[in-house]
mmCIF file of C-alpha atoms in Angstrom:
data_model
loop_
_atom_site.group_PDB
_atom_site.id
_atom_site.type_symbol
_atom_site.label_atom_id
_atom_site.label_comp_id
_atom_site.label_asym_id
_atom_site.label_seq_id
_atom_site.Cartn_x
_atom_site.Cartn_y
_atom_site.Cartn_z
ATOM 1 C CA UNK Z 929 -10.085 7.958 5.663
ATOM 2 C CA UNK Z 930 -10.472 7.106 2.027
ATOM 3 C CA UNK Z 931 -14.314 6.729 2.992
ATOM 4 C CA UNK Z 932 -14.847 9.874 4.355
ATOM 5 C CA UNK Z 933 -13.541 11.465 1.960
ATOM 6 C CA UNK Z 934 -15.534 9.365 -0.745
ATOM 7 C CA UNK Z 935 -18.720 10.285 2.147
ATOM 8 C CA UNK Z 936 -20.037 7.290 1.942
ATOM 9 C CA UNK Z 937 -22.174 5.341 4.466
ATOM 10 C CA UNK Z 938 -20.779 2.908 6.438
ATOM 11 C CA UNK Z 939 -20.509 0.753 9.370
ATOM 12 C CA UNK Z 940 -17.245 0.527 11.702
ATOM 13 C CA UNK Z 941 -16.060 -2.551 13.728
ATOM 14 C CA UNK Z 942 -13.044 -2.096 15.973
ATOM 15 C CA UNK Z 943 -10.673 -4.888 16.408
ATOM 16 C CA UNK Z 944 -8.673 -4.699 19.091
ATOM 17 C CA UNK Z 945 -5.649 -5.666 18.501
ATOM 18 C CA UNK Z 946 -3.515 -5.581 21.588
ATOM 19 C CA UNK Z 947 -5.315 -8.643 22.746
ATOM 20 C CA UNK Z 948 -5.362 -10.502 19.877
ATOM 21 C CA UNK Z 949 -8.720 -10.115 18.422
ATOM 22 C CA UNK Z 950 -7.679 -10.618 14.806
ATOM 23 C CA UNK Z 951 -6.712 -13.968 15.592
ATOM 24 C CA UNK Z 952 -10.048 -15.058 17.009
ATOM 25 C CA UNK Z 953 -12.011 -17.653 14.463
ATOM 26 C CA UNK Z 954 -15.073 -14.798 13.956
ATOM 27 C CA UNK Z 955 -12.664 -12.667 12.363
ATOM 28 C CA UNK Z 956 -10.743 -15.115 10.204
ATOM 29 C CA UNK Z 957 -13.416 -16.213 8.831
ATOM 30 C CA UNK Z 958 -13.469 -12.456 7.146
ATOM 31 C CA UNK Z 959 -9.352 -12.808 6.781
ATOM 32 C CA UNK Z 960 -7.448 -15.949 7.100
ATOM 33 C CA UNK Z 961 -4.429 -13.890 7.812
ATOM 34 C CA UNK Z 962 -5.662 -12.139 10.725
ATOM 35 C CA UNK Z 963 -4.867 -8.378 9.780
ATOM 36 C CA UNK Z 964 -6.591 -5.144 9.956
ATOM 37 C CA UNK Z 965 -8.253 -3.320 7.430
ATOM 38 C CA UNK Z 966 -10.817 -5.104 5.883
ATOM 39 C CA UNK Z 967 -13.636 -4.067 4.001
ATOM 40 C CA UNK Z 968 -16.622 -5.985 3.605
ATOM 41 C CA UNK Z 969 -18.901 -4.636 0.535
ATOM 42 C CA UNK Z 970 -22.001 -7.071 0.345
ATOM 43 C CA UNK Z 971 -20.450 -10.305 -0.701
ATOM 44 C CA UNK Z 972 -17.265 -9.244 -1.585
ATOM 45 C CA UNK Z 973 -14.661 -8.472 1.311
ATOM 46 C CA UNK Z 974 -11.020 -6.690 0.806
ATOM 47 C CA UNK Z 975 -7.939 -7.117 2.888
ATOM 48 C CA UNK Z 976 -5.222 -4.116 3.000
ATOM 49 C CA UNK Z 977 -5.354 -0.787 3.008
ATOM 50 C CA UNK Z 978 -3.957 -0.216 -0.341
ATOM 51 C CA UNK Z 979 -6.472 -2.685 -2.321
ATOM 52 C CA UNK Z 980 -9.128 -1.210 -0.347
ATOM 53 C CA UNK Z 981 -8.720 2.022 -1.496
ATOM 54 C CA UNK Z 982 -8.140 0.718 -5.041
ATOM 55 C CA UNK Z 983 -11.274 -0.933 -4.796
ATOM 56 C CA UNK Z 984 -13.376 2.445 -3.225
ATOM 57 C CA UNK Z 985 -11.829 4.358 -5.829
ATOM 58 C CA UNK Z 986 -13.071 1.873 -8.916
ATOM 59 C CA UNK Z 987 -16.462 1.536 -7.620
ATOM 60 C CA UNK Z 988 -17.493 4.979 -6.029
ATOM 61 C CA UNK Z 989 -16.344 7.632 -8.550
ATOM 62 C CA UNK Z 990 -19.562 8.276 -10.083
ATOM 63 C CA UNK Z 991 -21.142 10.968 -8.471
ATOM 64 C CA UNK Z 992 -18.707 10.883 -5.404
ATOM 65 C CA UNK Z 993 -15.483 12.510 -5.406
ATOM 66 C CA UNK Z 994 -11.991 11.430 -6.769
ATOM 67 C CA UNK Z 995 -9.100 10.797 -5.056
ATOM 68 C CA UNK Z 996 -7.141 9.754 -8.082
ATOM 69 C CA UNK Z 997 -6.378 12.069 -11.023
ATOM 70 C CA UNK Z 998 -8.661 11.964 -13.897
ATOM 71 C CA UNK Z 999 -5.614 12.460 -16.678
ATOM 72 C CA UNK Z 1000 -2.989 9.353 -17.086
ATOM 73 C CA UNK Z 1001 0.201 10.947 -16.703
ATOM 74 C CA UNK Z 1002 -0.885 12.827 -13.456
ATOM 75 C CA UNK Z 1003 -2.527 9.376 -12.034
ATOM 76 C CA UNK Z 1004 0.604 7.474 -12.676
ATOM 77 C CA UNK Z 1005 2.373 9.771 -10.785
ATOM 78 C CA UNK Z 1006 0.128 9.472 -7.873
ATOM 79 C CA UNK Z 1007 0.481 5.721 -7.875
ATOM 80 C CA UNK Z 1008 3.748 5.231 -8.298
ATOM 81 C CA UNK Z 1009 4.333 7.599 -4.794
ATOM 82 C CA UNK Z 1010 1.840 5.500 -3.475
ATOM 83 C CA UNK Z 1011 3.563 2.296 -4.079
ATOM 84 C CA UNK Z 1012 6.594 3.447 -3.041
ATOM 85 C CA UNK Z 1013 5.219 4.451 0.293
ATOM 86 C CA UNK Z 1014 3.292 1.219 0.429
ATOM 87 C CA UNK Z 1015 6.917 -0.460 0.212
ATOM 88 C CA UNK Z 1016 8.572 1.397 3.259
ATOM 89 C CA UNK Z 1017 8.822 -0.985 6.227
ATOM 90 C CA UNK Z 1018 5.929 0.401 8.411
ATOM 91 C CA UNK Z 1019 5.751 -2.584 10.525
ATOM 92 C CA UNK Z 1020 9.715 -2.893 11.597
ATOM 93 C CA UNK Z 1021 9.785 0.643 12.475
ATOM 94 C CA UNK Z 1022 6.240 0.780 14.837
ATOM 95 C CA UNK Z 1023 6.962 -2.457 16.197
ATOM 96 C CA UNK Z 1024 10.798 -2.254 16.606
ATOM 97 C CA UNK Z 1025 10.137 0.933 18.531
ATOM 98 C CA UNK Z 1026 9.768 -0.306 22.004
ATOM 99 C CA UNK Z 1027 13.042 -2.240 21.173
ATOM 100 C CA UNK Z 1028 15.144 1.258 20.643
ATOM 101 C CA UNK Z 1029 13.953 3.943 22.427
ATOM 102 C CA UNK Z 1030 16.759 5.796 21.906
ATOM 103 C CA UNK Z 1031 15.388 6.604 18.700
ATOM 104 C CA UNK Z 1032 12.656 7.863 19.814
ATOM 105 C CA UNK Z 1033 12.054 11.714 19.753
ATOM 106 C CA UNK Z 1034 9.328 13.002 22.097
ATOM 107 C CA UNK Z 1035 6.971 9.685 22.043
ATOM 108 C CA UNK Z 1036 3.297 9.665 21.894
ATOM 109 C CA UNK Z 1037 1.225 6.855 22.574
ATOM 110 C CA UNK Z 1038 1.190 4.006 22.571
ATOM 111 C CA UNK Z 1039 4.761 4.142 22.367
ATOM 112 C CA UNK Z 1040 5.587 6.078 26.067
ATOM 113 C CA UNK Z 1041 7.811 4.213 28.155
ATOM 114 C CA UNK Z 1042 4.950 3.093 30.233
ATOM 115 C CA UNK Z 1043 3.708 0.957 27.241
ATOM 116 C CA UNK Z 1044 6.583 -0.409 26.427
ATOM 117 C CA UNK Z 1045 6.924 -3.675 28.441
ATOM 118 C CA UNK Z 1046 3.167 -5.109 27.242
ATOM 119 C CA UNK Z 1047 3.899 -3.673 23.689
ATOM 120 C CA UNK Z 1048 7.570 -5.888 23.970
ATOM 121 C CA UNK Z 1049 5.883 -8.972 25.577
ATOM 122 C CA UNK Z 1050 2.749 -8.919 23.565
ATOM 123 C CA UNK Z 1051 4.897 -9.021 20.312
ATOM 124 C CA UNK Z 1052 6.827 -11.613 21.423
ATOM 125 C CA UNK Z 1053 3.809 -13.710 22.301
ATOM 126 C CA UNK Z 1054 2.496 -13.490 18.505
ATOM 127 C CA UNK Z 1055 3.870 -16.523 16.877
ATOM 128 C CA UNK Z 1056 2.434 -18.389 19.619
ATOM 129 C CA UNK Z 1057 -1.062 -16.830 19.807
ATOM 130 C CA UNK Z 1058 -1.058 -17.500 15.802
ATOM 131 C CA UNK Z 1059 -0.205 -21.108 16.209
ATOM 132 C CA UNK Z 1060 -2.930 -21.338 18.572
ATOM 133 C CA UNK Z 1061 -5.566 -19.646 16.381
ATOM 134 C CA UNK Z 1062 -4.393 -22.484 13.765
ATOM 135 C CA UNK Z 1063 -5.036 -25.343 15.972
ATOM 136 C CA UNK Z 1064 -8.655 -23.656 16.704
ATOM 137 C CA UNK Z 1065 -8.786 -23.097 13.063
ATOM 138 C CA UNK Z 1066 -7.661 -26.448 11.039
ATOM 139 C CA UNK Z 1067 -9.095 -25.214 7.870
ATOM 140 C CA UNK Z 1068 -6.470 -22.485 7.614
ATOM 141 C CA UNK Z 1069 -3.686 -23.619 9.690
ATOM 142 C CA UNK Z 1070 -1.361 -23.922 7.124
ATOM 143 C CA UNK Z 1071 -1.808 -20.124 6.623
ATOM 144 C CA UNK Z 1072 -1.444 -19.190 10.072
ATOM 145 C CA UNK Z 1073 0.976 -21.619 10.398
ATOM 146 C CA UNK Z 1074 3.254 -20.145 7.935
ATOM 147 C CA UNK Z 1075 2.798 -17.054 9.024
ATOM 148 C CA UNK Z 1076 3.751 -17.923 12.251
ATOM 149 C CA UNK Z 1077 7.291 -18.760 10.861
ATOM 150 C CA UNK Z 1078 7.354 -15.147 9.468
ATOM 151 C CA UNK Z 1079 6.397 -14.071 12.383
ATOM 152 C CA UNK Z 1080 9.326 -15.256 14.117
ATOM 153 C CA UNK Z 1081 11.731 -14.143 12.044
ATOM 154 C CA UNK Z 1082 10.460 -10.727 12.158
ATOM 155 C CA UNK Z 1083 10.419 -10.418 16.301
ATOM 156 C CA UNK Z 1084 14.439 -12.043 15.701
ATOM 157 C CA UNK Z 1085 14.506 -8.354 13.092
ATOM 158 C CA UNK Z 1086 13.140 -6.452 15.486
ATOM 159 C CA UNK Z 1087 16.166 -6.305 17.755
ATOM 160 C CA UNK Z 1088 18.608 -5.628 14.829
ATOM 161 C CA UNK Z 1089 19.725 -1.989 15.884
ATOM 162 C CA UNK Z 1090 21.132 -1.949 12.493
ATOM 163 C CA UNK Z 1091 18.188 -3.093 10.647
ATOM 164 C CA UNK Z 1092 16.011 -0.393 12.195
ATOM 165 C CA UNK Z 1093 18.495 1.896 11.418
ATOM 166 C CA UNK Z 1094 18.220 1.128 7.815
ATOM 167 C CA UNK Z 1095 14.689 1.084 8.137
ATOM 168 C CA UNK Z 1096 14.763 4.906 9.384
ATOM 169 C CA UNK Z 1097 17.215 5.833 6.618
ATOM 170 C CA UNK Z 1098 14.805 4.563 3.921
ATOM 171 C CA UNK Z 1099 11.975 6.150 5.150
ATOM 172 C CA UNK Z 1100 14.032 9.522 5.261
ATOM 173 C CA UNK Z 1101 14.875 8.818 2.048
ATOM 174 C CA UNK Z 1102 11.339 8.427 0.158
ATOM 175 C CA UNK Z 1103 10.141 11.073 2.230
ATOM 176 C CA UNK Z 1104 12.948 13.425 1.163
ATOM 177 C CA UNK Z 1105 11.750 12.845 -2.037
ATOM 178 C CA UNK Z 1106 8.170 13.029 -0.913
ATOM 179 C CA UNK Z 1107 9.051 16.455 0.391
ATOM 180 C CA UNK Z 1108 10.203 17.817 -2.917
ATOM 181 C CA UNK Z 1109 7.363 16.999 -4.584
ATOM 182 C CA UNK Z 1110 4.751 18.373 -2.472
ATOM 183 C CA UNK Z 1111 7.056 21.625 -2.395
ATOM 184 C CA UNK Z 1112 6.707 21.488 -5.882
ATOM 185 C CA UNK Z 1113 3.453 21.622 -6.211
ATOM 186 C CA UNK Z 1114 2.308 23.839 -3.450
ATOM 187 C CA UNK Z 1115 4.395 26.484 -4.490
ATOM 188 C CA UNK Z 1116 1.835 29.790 -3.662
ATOM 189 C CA UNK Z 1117 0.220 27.696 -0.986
ATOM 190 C CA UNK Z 1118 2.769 27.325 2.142
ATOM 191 C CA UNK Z 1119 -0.701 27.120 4.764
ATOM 192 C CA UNK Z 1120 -1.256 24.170 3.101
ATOM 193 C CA UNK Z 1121 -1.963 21.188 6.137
ATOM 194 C CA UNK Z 1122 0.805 19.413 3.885
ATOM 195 C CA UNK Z 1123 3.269 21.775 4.932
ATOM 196 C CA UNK Z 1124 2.450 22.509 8.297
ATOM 197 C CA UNK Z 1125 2.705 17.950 8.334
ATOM 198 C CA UNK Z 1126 6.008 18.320 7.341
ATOM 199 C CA UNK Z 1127 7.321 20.588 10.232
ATOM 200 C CA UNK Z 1128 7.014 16.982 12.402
ATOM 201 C CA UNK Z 1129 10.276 15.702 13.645
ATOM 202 C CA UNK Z 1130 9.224 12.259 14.560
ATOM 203 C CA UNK Z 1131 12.156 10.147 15.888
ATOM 204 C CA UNK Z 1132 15.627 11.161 16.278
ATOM 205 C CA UNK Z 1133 18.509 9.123 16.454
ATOM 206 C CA UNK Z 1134 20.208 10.329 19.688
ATOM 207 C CA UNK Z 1135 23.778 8.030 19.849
ATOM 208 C CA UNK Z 1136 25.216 9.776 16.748
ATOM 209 C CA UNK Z 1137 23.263 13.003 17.836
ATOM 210 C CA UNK Z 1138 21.517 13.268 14.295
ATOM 211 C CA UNK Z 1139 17.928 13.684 13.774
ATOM 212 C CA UNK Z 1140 15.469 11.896 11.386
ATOM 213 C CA UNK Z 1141 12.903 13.959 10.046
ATOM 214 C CA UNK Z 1142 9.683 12.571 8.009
ATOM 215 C CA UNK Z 1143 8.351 14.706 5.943
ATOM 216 C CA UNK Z 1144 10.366 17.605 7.628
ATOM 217 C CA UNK Z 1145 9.987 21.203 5.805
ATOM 218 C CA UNK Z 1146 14.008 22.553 5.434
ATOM 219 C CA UNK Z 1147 14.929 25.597 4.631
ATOM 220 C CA UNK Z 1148 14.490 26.447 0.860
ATOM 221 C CA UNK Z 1149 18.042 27.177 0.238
ATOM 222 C CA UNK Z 1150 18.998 23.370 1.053
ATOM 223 C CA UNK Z 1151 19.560 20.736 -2.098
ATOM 224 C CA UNK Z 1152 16.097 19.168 -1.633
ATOM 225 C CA UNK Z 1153 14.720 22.095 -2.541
ATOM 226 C CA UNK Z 1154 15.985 21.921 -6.041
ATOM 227 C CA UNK Z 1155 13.830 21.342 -8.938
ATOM 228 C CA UNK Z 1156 13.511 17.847 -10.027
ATOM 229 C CA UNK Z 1157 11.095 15.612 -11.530
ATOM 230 C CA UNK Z 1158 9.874 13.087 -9.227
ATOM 231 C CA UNK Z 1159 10.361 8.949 -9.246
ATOM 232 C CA UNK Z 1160 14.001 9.759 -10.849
#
């Protein structure tokens, strides 16, 4: 996304990660840890979304448009939400979902209940297709092996009803706050494809009959509609 919006020309490469494509030695020889993005710039090649958009935004502002604020105070702002978000548990929540469908609300795919045996089994095959990939690999198997080990302990997470739970309360949390601030600042402008984002329940949580809603737009006489200055 953050390239097309920069419009800049460039090449796409699919990996395809539900059969393990990451961890074959072609593409670890781009990243050692096996994971998706990565941009490759000449010589130079950057791992994770966030970096990469750090690094498109350093490199491609003259002449091509901004994504970041130009002023400090404004920019700070920006990516200070953006770190926050960055720190929400992403992974537990996608990847836990096939665990708890009950907390599902209205699933799209991949996660439908017809996908959610291979999703299940192809998690719980990870550690071992990364252990492979480091035998194949000897001059980084001590990073695949360790991340093997991490790997493991997350699957053992991912059947924590409790830790999920948490997980969905934290992201309702930030995006509470998330809410607020685009209110905020789009007073005059309620079209806005913001706003009409934030009218998506996207996972309920159905055995205590209470709904999580990211980025859900409430009614404007509720609390979170009350002034106040973000990152408080």
């Amino acid at each position: 996304m953050t390239l097309h919006e920069k419009k800049l020309n460039f090449k796409t490469h699919l990996v395809n990660l539900a059969s393990n494509e990451q961890y074959e030695s072609w593409f670890l020889e781009v990243n050692p840890l096996g994971e998706v993005p990565v941009l490759v710039d000449g010589v130079k090649i950057i791992p994770d979304s966030k970096r990469i958009i750090q690094y498109v935004e350093d490199n491609f502002s003259n002449g091509y448009k901004r994504l970041l604020p130009t002023d400090m105070d404004s920019k700070m702002d920006v990516i200070a939400l953006r770190d926050e978000i960055d720190s929400l548990p992403v992974g537990l929540i996608t990847k836990g979902a096939p665990h708890h469908p009950d907390f599902l609300l209205n699933p799209k795919s991949p996660f439908l209940p017809s996908n959610r045996a291979f999703m299940m089994d192809n998690q719980s095959r990870k550690p071992q297709v990364i252990r492979k990939a480091a035998d194949v690999n000897p001059s980084i198997s001590d990073i695949l092996l360790d991340k093997a080990t991490r790997q493991e302990q997350f699957n053992k997470e991912l059947n924590n009803v409790q830790n999920y739970e948490q997980a969905l309360e934290r992201v309702d949390e930030v995006m509470n706050r998330i809410e607020a601030i685009l209110i905020e600042n789009n007073k005059g402008n309620e079209t806005s494809i913001a706003i009409k984002v934030m009218k998506l329940p996207l996972w309920s949580k159905k055995k205590q009959k209470q709904k999580f809603h990211v980025l859900l737009l409430k009614k404007k006489n509720q609390p979170s509609y009350a002034p106040r200055a973000p990152f408080q």
